[in-house]
Amino acid sequence: MMRHAPATERNREPLLAVLKEVLPASGVLLEVASGTGQHAAFFARAFPGLSWQPTDGDAQTLESIDAWRVEAGTPNLLPARLLDASSDAWPVEHADAMLCVNMIHIAPWAACQGLMRGAGSR
């Protein structure tokens, strides 16, 4: 089932403007806590040189992310993977860039700590 978050529609353009200034032109981007998948679909289209790897800690959410991926039809948007940010076992060994939108303010402190550890080791 494809989920929808109205906040994504409101914040994607301002986020895109900043991302255009800071993201590399190519490589692997790891998106932590992709939520509905709307950002992944939108941003992957804007950055065709990046392999966009969406993830989420909720296995049921992966279905929505993949539904957005299929609808977008963007070849650089990879299938969603399960990632518990608080864990040290991440399904992605390397990333050239990472993005995490809308997680820290709703997640347990352990997820924030894990995010920092994971970012530092990728």
mmCIF file of N, CA and C in Angstrom:
data_model
loop_
_atom_site.group_PDB
_atom_site.id
_atom_site.type_symbol
_atom_site.label_atom_id
_atom_site.label_comp_id
_atom_site.label_asym_id
_atom_site.label_seq_id
_atom_site.Cartn_x
_atom_site.Cartn_y
_atom_site.Cartn_z
ATOM 1 N N MET A 1 0.833 -1.187 0.000
ATOM 2 C CA MET A 1 0.000 0.000 0.000
ATOM 3 C C MET A 1 0.876 1.249 0.000
ATOM 4 N N MET A 2 0.606 2.157 -0.873
ATOM 5 C CA MET A 2 1.353 3.401 -0.974
ATOM 6 C C MET A 2 0.828 4.389 0.067
ATOM 7 N N ARG A 3 1.703 4.769 0.982
ATOM 8 C CA ARG A 3 1.338 5.746 2.013
ATOM 9 C C ARG A 3 1.668 7.152 1.527
ATOM 10 N N HIS A 4 1.001 8.130 2.133
ATOM 11 C CA HIS A 4 1.198 9.516 1.756
ATOM 12 C C HIS A 4 1.350 10.362 3.015
ATOM 13 N N ALA A 5 2.354 11.251 3.011
ATOM 14 C CA ALA A 5 2.567 12.184 4.118
ATOM 15 C C ALA A 5 2.515 13.602 3.559
ATOM 16 N N PRO A 6 1.511 14.392 3.944
ATOM 17 C CA PRO A 6 1.400 15.759 3.416
ATOM 18 C C PRO A 6 2.642 16.618 3.666
ATOM 19 N N ALA A 7 3.342 16.396 4.773
ATOM 20 C CA ALA A 7 4.541 17.191 5.071
ATOM 21 C C ALA A 7 5.598 17.021 3.987
ATOM 22 N N THR A 8 5.645 15.854 3.370
ATOM 23 C CA THR A 8 6.630 15.612 2.313
ATOM 24 C C THR A 8 6.381 16.530 1.130
ATOM 25 N N GLU A 9 5.143 16.730 0.789
ATOM 26 C CA GLU A 9 4.811 17.630 -0.315
ATOM 27 C C GLU A 9 5.238 19.063 0.007
ATOM 28 N N ARG A 10 5.139 19.428 1.278
ATOM 29 C CA ARG A 10 5.487 20.792 1.672
ATOM 30 C C ARG A 10 6.987 21.025 1.764
ATOM 31 N N ASN A 11 7.755 20.012 2.161
ATOM 32 C CA ASN A 11 9.167 20.274 2.425
ATOM 33 C C ASN A 11 10.125 19.776 1.350
ATOM 34 N N ARG A 12 9.643 19.073 0.355
ATOM 35 C CA ARG A 12 10.571 18.460 -0.603
ATOM 36 C C ARG A 12 11.319 19.481 -1.462
ATOM 37 N N GLU A 13 10.680 20.546 -1.874
ATOM 38 C CA GLU A 13 11.362 21.552 -2.703
ATOM 39 C C GLU A 13 12.450 22.294 -1.919
ATOM 40 N N PRO A 14 12.165 22.777 -0.690
ATOM 41 C CA PRO A 14 13.245 23.414 0.075
ATOM 42 C C PRO A 14 14.399 22.447 0.378
ATOM 43 N N LEU A 15 14.065 21.192 0.672
ATOM 44 C CA LEU A 15 15.120 20.206 0.898
ATOM 45 C C LEU A 15 15.930 19.973 -0.374
ATOM 46 N N LEU A 16 15.260 19.887 -1.503
ATOM 47 C CA LEU A 16 15.944 19.682 -2.772
ATOM 48 C C LEU A 16 16.936 20.809 -3.054
ATOM 49 N N ALA A 17 16.549 22.032 -2.763
ATOM 50 C CA ALA A 17 17.439 23.167 -3.000
ATOM 51 C C ALA A 17 18.742 23.017 -2.209
ATOM 52 N N VAL A 18 18.645 22.582 -0.980
ATOM 53 C CA VAL A 18 19.843 22.379 -0.155
ATOM 54 C C VAL A 18 20.634 21.166 -0.644
ATOM 55 N N LEU A 19 19.944 20.081 -0.934
ATOM 56 C CA LEU A 19 20.629 18.861 -1.384
ATOM 57 C C LEU A 19 21.411 19.097 -2.674
ATOM 58 N N LYS A 20 20.902 19.939 -3.557
ATOM 59 C CA LYS A 20 21.618 20.247 -4.798
ATOM 60 C C LYS A 20 22.964 20.909 -4.527
ATOM 61 N N GLU A 21 23.075 21.572 -3.396
ATOM 62 C CA GLU A 21 24.325 22.239 -3.026
ATOM 63 C C GLU A 21 25.325 21.300 -2.349
ATOM 64 N N VAL A 22 24.846 20.208 -1.745
ATOM 65 C CA VAL A 22 25.745 19.406 -0.909
ATOM 66 C C VAL A 22 25.971 17.969 -1.362
ATOM 67 N N LEU A 23 25.089 17.414 -2.160
ATOM 68 C CA LEU A 23 25.248 16.008 -2.549
ATOM 69 C C LEU A 23 26.230 15.847 -3.705
ATOM 70 N N PRO A 24 26.932 14.708 -3.717
ATOM 71 C CA PRO A 24 27.821 14.439 -4.854
ATOM 72 C C PRO A 24 26.996 14.143 -6.106
ATOM 73 N N ALA A 25 27.639 14.255 -7.250
ATOM 74 C CA ALA A 25 26.951 14.002 -8.526
ATOM 75 C C ALA A 25 26.707 12.522 -8.765
ATOM 76 N N SER A 26 27.548 11.675 -8.153
ATOM 77 C CA SER A 26 27.404 10.237 -8.364
ATOM 78 C C SER A 26 27.788 9.494 -7.091
ATOM 79 N N GLY A 27 27.472 8.205 -7.073
ATOM 80 C CA GLY A 27 27.782 7.371 -5.922
ATOM 81 C C GLY A 27 26.524 6.747 -5.351
ATOM 82 N N VAL A 28 26.631 6.340 -4.094
ATOM 83 C CA VAL A 28 25.515 5.707 -3.387
ATOM 84 C C VAL A 28 25.046 6.639 -2.282
ATOM 85 N N LEU A 29 23.755 6.906 -2.266
ATOM 86 C CA LEU A 29 23.159 7.676 -1.190
ATOM 87 C C LEU A 29 22.308 6.738 -0.348
ATOM 88 N N LEU A 30 22.571 6.716 0.928
ATOM 89 C CA LEU A 30 21.787 5.925 1.868
ATOM 90 C C LEU A 30 20.792 6.840 2.558
ATOM 91 N N GLU A 31 19.510 6.585 2.328
ATOM 92 C CA GLU A 31 18.467 7.340 3.011
ATOM 93 C C GLU A 31 17.987 6.515 4.189
ATOM 94 N N VAL A 32 18.189 7.034 5.386
ATOM 95 C CA VAL A 32 17.779 6.361 6.617
ATOM 96 C C VAL A 32 16.390 6.863 6.994
ATOM 97 N N ALA A 33 15.513 5.941 7.351
ATOM 98 C CA ALA A 33 14.140 6.266 7.761
ATOM 99 C C ALA A 33 13.369 6.923 6.622
ATOM 100 N N SER A 34 13.242 6.211 5.519
ATOM 101 C CA SER A 34 12.596 6.741 4.320
ATOM 102 C C SER A 34 11.092 6.921 4.456
ATOM 103 N N GLY A 35 10.506 6.373 5.492
ATOM 104 C CA GLY A 35 9.081 6.588 5.746
ATOM 105 C C GLY A 35 8.195 6.116 4.616
ATOM 106 N N THR A 36 7.372 7.005 4.086
ATOM 107 C CA THR A 36 6.425 6.626 3.035
ATOM 108 C C THR A 36 7.128 6.237 1.735
ATOM 109 N N GLY A 37 8.307 6.825 1.488
ATOM 110 C CA GLY A 37 9.016 6.616 0.235
ATOM 111 C C GLY A 37 8.870 7.781 -0.730
ATOM 112 N N GLN A 38 8.073 8.757 -0.363
ATOM 113 C CA GLN A 38 7.843 9.913 -1.239
ATOM 114 C C GLN A 38 9.128 10.688 -1.500
ATOM 115 N N HIS A 39 9.897 10.958 -0.449
ATOM 116 C CA HIS A 39 11.150 11.689 -0.643
ATOM 117 C C HIS A 39 12.085 10.899 -1.552
ATOM 118 N N ALA A 40 12.201 9.608 -1.317
ATOM 119 C CA ALA A 40 13.105 8.781 -2.122
ATOM 120 C C ALA A 40 12.741 8.872 -3.603
ATOM 121 N N ALA A 41 11.471 8.754 -3.919
ATOM 122 C CA ALA A 41 11.032 8.812 -5.314
ATOM 123 C C ALA A 41 11.305 10.189 -5.920
ATOM 124 N N PHE A 42 11.028 11.219 -5.175
ATOM 125 C CA PHE A 42 11.223 12.588 -5.666
ATOM 126 C C PHE A 42 12.697 12.915 -5.844
ATOM 127 N N PHE A 43 13.503 12.626 -4.829
ATOM 128 C CA PHE A 43 14.918 12.988 -4.879
ATOM 129 C C PHE A 43 15.707 12.117 -5.853
ATOM 130 N N ALA A 44 15.362 10.847 -5.980
ATOM 131 C CA ALA A 44 16.077 9.975 -6.917
ATOM 132 C C ALA A 44 15.936 10.501 -8.350
ATOM 133 N N ARG A 45 14.760 11.019 -8.683
ATOM 134 C CA ARG A 45 14.565 11.615 -10.014
ATOM 135 C C ARG A 45 15.473 12.829 -10.215
ATOM 136 N N ALA A 46 15.678 13.592 -9.149
ATOM 137 C CA ALA A 46 16.471 14.824 -9.236
ATOM 138 C C ALA A 46 17.971 14.553 -9.277
ATOM 139 N N PHE A 47 18.378 13.354 -8.842
ATOM 140 C CA PHE A 47 19.806 13.005 -8.783
ATOM 141 C C PHE A 47 20.053 11.681 -9.513
ATOM 142 N N PRO A 48 19.956 11.676 -10.832
ATOM 143 C CA PRO A 48 20.074 10.423 -11.580
ATOM 144 C C PRO A 48 21.442 9.751 -11.478
ATOM 145 N N GLY A 49 22.466 10.489 -11.076
ATOM 146 C CA GLY A 49 23.797 9.911 -10.924
ATOM 147 C C GLY A 49 24.012 9.196 -9.609
ATOM 148 N N LEU A 50 23.075 9.337 -8.696
ATOM 149 C CA LEU A 50 23.172 8.678 -7.388
ATOM 150 C C LEU A 50 22.319 7.419 -7.372
ATOM 151 N N SER A 51 22.884 6.336 -6.876
ATOM 152 C CA SER A 51 22.085 5.150 -6.567
ATOM 153 C C SER A 51 21.456 5.416 -5.215
ATOM 154 N N TRP A 52 20.151 5.562 -5.199
ATOM 155 C CA TRP A 52 19.416 5.985 -4.004
ATOM 156 C C TRP A 52 18.925 4.741 -3.268
ATOM 157 N N GLN A 53 19.466 4.504 -2.059
ATOM 158 C CA GLN A 53 19.098 3.337 -1.267
ATOM 159 C C GLN A 53 18.179 3.745 -0.121
ATOM 160 N N PRO A 54 16.860 3.551 -0.271
ATOM 161 C CA PRO A 54 15.939 3.868 0.819
ATOM 162 C C PRO A 54 15.922 2.747 1.853
ATOM 163 N N THR A 55 15.726 3.128 3.093
ATOM 164 C CA THR A 55 15.632 2.157 4.182
ATOM 165 C C THR A 55 14.598 2.623 5.195
ATOM 166 N N ASP A 56 14.170 1.696 6.018
ATOM 167 C CA ASP A 56 13.311 2.055 7.145
ATOM 168 C C ASP A 56 13.389 0.954 8.191
ATOM 169 N N GLY A 57 13.130 1.311 9.429
ATOM 170 C CA GLY A 57 13.155 0.364 10.529
ATOM 171 C C GLY A 57 11.861 -0.405 10.701
ATOM 172 N N ASP A 58 10.832 -0.023 9.967
ATOM 173 C CA ASP A 58 9.523 -0.665 10.047
ATOM 174 C C ASP A 58 9.311 -1.506 8.787
ATOM 175 N N ALA A 59 9.288 -2.810 8.948
ATOM 176 C CA ALA A 59 9.169 -3.717 7.799
ATOM 177 C C ALA A 59 7.902 -3.433 6.983
ATOM 178 N N GLN A 60 6.819 -3.045 7.626
ATOM 179 C CA GLN A 60 5.580 -2.767 6.893
ATOM 180 C C GLN A 60 5.701 -1.524 6.018
ATOM 181 N N THR A 61 6.550 -0.607 6.405
ATOM 182 C CA THR A 61 6.742 0.624 5.639
ATOM 183 C C THR A 61 7.484 0.372 4.334
ATOM 184 N N LEU A 62 8.283 -0.694 4.289
ATOM 185 C CA LEU A 62 9.039 -1.000 3.076
ATOM 186 C C LEU A 62 8.114 -1.183 1.879
ATOM 187 N N GLU A 63 6.921 -1.700 2.108
ATOM 188 C CA GLU A 63 5.950 -1.888 1.033
ATOM 189 C C GLU A 63 5.571 -0.552 0.389
ATOM 190 N N SER A 64 5.365 0.471 1.215
ATOM 191 C CA SER A 64 5.026 1.790 0.685
ATOM 192 C C SER A 64 6.206 2.390 -0.073
ATOM 193 N N ILE A 65 7.392 2.256 0.467
ATOM 194 C CA ILE A 65 8.578 2.783 -0.211
ATOM 195 C C ILE A 65 8.710 2.145 -1.589
ATOM 196 N N ASP A 66 8.554 0.836 -1.645
ATOM 197 C CA ASP A 66 8.685 0.146 -2.928
ATOM 198 C C ASP A 66 7.547 0.483 -3.888
ATOM 199 N N ALA A 67 6.372 0.776 -3.363
ATOM 200 C CA ALA A 67 5.277 1.203 -4.239
ATOM 201 C C ALA A 67 5.606 2.551 -4.881
ATOM 202 N N TRP A 68 6.168 3.471 -4.119
ATOM 203 C CA TRP A 68 6.599 4.753 -4.676
ATOM 204 C C TRP A 68 7.719 4.535 -5.686
ATOM 205 N N ARG A 69 8.626 3.585 -5.413
ATOM 206 C CA ARG A 69 9.727 3.281 -6.335
ATOM 207 C C ARG A 69 9.171 2.799 -7.675
ATOM 208 N N VAL A 70 8.227 1.888 -7.622
ATOM 209 C CA VAL A 70 7.637 1.350 -8.852
ATOM 210 C C VAL A 70 6.925 2.461 -9.621
ATOM 211 N N GLU A 71 6.158 3.273 -8.927
ATOM 212 C CA GLU A 71 5.444 4.358 -9.608
ATOM 213 C C GLU A 71 6.416 5.350 -10.244
ATOM 214 N N ALA A 72 7.519 5.653 -9.559
ATOM 215 C CA ALA A 72 8.495 6.613 -10.085
ATOM 216 C C ALA A 72 9.197 6.076 -11.331
ATOM 217 N N GLY A 73 9.421 4.760 -11.367
ATOM 218 C CA GLY A 73 10.089 4.165 -12.512
ATOM 219 C C GLY A 73 11.508 4.671 -12.715
ATOM 220 N N THR A 74 12.136 5.082 -11.646
ATOM 221 C CA THR A 74 13.474 5.652 -11.697
ATOM 222 C C THR A 74 14.501 4.545 -11.474
ATOM 223 N N PRO A 75 15.341 4.242 -12.473
ATOM 224 C CA PRO A 75 16.249 3.098 -12.345
ATOM 225 C C PRO A 75 17.275 3.224 -11.228
ATOM 226 N N ASN A 76 17.579 4.432 -10.794
ATOM 227 C CA ASN A 76 18.573 4.606 -9.732
ATOM 228 C C ASN A 76 17.976 4.504 -8.326
ATOM 229 N N LEU A 77 16.664 4.303 -8.239
ATOM 230 C CA LEU A 77 16.017 4.118 -6.939
ATOM 231 C C LEU A 77 15.951 2.627 -6.647
ATOM 232 N N LEU A 78 16.724 2.211 -5.657
ATOM 233 C CA LEU A 78 16.879 0.797 -5.329
ATOM 234 C C LEU A 78 15.733 0.288 -4.459
ATOM 235 N N PRO A 79 15.517 -1.025 -4.427
ATOM 236 C CA PRO A 79 14.495 -1.586 -3.539
ATOM 237 C C PRO A 79 14.802 -1.248 -2.076
ATOM 238 N N ALA A 80 13.757 -0.982 -1.326
ATOM 239 C CA ALA A 80 13.897 -0.608 0.082
ATOM 240 C C ALA A 80 14.484 -1.756 0.900
ATOM 241 N N ARG A 81 15.266 -1.372 1.901
ATOM 242 C CA ARG A 81 15.866 -2.363 2.796
ATOM 243 C C ARG A 81 15.547 -2.009 4.237
ATOM 244 N N LEU A 82 15.457 -3.038 5.043
ATOM 245 C CA LEU A 82 15.186 -2.865 6.470
ATOM 246 C C LEU A 82 16.452 -2.395 7.172
ATOM 247 N N LEU A 83 16.354 -1.305 7.922
ATOM 248 C CA LEU A 83 17.485 -0.780 8.673
ATOM 249 C C LEU A 83 16.994 -0.248 10.003
ATOM 250 N N ASP A 84 17.470 -0.842 11.075
ATOM 251 C CA ASP A 84 17.219 -0.346 12.430
ATOM 252 C C ASP A 84 18.369 0.582 12.769
ATOM 253 N N ALA A 85 18.112 1.875 12.776
ATOM 254 C CA ALA A 85 19.177 2.859 12.981
ATOM 255 C C ALA A 85 19.877 2.682 14.323
ATOM 256 N N SER A 86 19.205 2.116 15.309
ATOM 257 C CA SER A 86 19.830 1.943 16.624
ATOM 258 C C SER A 86 20.785 0.753 16.662
ATOM 259 N N SER A 87 20.743 -0.081 15.646
ATOM 260 C CA SER A 87 21.589 -1.276 15.580
ATOM 261 C C SER A 87 22.938 -0.949 14.940
ATOM 262 N N ASP A 88 23.928 -1.744 15.255
ATOM 263 C CA ASP A 88 25.225 -1.603 14.603
ATOM 264 C C ASP A 88 25.299 -2.410 13.316
ATOM 265 N N ALA A 89 24.325 -3.275 13.090
ATOM 266 C CA ALA A 89 24.281 -4.102 11.874
ATOM 267 C C ALA A 89 23.413 -3.404 10.834
ATOM 268 N N TRP A 90 24.052 -2.751 9.885
ATOM 269 C CA TRP A 90 23.337 -2.047 8.824
ATOM 270 C C TRP A 90 23.471 -2.836 7.530
ATOM 271 N N PRO A 91 22.460 -2.822 6.674
ATOM 272 C CA PRO A 91 22.500 -3.610 5.439
ATOM 273 C C PRO A 91 23.327 -2.971 4.320
ATOM 274 N N VAL A 92 23.910 -1.831 4.573
ATOM 275 C CA VAL A 92 24.712 -1.127 3.569
ATOM 276 C C VAL A 92 26.096 -0.883 4.153
ATOM 277 N N GLU A 93 27.104 -1.388 3.476
ATOM 278 C CA GLU A 93 28.483 -1.282 3.967
ATOM 279 C C GLU A 93 29.094 0.088 3.692
ATOM 280 N N HIS A 94 28.720 0.695 2.561
ATOM 281 C CA HIS A 94 29.340 1.953 2.149
ATOM 282 C C HIS A 94 28.292 2.883 1.555
ATOM 283 N N ALA A 95 28.456 4.156 1.836
ATOM 284 C CA ALA A 95 27.626 5.176 1.199
ATOM 285 C C ALA A 95 28.493 6.410 0.968
ATOM 286 N N ASP A 96 28.292 7.046 -0.152
ATOM 287 C CA ASP A 96 29.009 8.281 -0.455
ATOM 288 C C ASP A 96 28.324 9.483 0.182
ATOM 289 N N ALA A 97 27.064 9.312 0.521
ATOM 290 C CA ALA A 97 26.292 10.350 1.199
ATOM 291 C C ALA A 97 25.147 9.675 1.954
ATOM 292 N N MET A 98 24.684 10.354 2.987
ATOM 293 C CA MET A 98 23.539 9.858 3.762
ATOM 294 C C MET A 98 22.534 10.983 3.930
ATOM 295 N N LEU A 99 21.269 10.588 4.030
ATOM 296 C CA LEU A 99 20.189 11.537 4.251
ATOM 297 C C LEU A 99 19.231 10.927 5.257
ATOM 298 N N CYS A 100 18.850 11.727 6.223
ATOM 299 C CA CYS A 100 17.856 11.302 7.209
ATOM 300 C C CYS A 100 16.941 12.494 7.468
ATOM 301 N N VAL A 101 15.684 12.362 7.053
ATOM 302 C CA VAL A 101 14.704 13.432 7.198
ATOM 303 C C VAL A 101 13.578 12.935 8.100
ATOM 304 N N ASN A 102 13.204 13.718 9.075
ATOM 305 C CA ASN A 102 12.034 13.427 9.908
ATOM 306 C C ASN A 102 12.140 12.160 10.753
ATOM 307 N N MET A 103 13.312 11.863 11.303
ATOM 308 C CA MET A 103 13.437 10.718 12.199
ATOM 309 C C MET A 103 13.769 11.144 13.620
ATOM 310 N N ILE A 104 14.744 12.003 13.778
ATOM 311 C CA ILE A 104 15.305 12.306 15.090
ATOM 312 C C ILE A 104 14.241 12.773 16.085
ATOM 313 N N HIS A 105 13.321 13.581 15.676
ATOM 314 C CA HIS A 105 12.346 14.153 16.607
ATOM 315 C C HIS A 105 11.270 13.159 17.063
ATOM 316 N N ILE A 106 11.173 12.007 16.383
ATOM 317 C CA ILE A 106 10.153 11.037 16.795
ATOM 318 C C ILE A 106 10.737 9.703 17.235
ATOM 319 N N ALA A 107 12.036 9.534 17.067
ATOM 320 C CA ALA A 107 12.674 8.238 17.353
ATOM 321 C C ALA A 107 13.256 8.218 18.761
ATOM 322 N N PRO A 108 13.465 7.017 19.297
ATOM 323 C CA PRO A 108 14.144 6.908 20.588
ATOM 324 C C PRO A 108 15.585 7.421 20.478
ATOM 325 N N TRP A 109 16.129 7.851 21.596
ATOM 326 C CA TRP A 109 17.486 8.374 21.632
ATOM 327 C C TRP A 109 18.480 7.353 21.068
ATOM 328 N N ALA A 110 18.260 6.087 21.284
ATOM 329 C CA ALA A 110 19.159 5.047 20.771
ATOM 330 C C ALA A 110 19.237 5.089 19.242
ATOM 331 N N ALA A 111 18.169 5.480 18.575
ATOM 332 C CA ALA A 111 18.181 5.583 17.117
ATOM 333 C C ALA A 111 19.077 6.742 16.673
ATOM 334 N N CYS A 112 19.031 7.845 17.396
ATOM 335 C CA CYS A 112 19.902 8.984 17.089
ATOM 336 C C CYS A 112 21.366 8.591 17.291
ATOM 337 N N GLN A 113 21.638 7.924 18.391
ATOM 338 C CA GLN A 113 23.007 7.485 18.656
ATOM 339 C C GLN A 113 23.485 6.513 17.573
ATOM 340 N N GLY A 114 22.627 5.582 17.194
ATOM 341 C CA GLY A 114 22.976 4.628 16.145
ATOM 342 C C GLY A 114 23.178 5.293 14.804
ATOM 343 N N LEU A 115 22.363 6.301 14.517
ATOM 344 C CA LEU A 115 22.504 7.046 13.274
ATOM 345 C C LEU A 115 23.887 7.694 13.202
ATOM 346 N N MET A 116 24.319 8.296 14.300
ATOM 347 C CA MET A 116 25.636 8.940 14.322
ATOM 348 C C MET A 116 26.756 7.902 14.181
ATOM 349 N N ARG A 117 26.615 6.778 14.866
ATOM 350 C CA ARG A 117 27.625 5.716 14.728
ATOM 351 C C ARG A 117 27.664 5.188 13.295
ATOM 352 N N GLY A 118 26.491 4.932 12.736
ATOM 353 C CA GLY A 118 26.412 4.397 11.377
ATOM 354 C C GLY A 118 26.956 5.380 10.355
ATOM 355 N N ALA A 119 26.641 6.648 10.526
ATOM 356 C CA ALA A 119 27.148 7.653 9.585
ATOM 357 C C ALA A 119 28.668 7.731 9.656
ATOM 358 N N GLY A 120 29.190 7.594 10.840
ATOM 359 C CA GLY A 120 30.635 7.679 11.009
ATOM 360 C C GLY A 120 31.388 6.487 10.464
ATOM 361 N N SER A 121 30.702 5.370 10.284
ATOM 362 C CA SER A 121 31.382 4.149 9.829
ATOM 363 C C SER A 121 31.106 3.817 8.364
ATOM 364 N N ARG A 122 30.384 4.652 7.674
ATOM 365 C CA ARG A 122 30.073 4.370 6.277
ATOM 366 C C ARG A 122 30.912 5.253 5.389
#
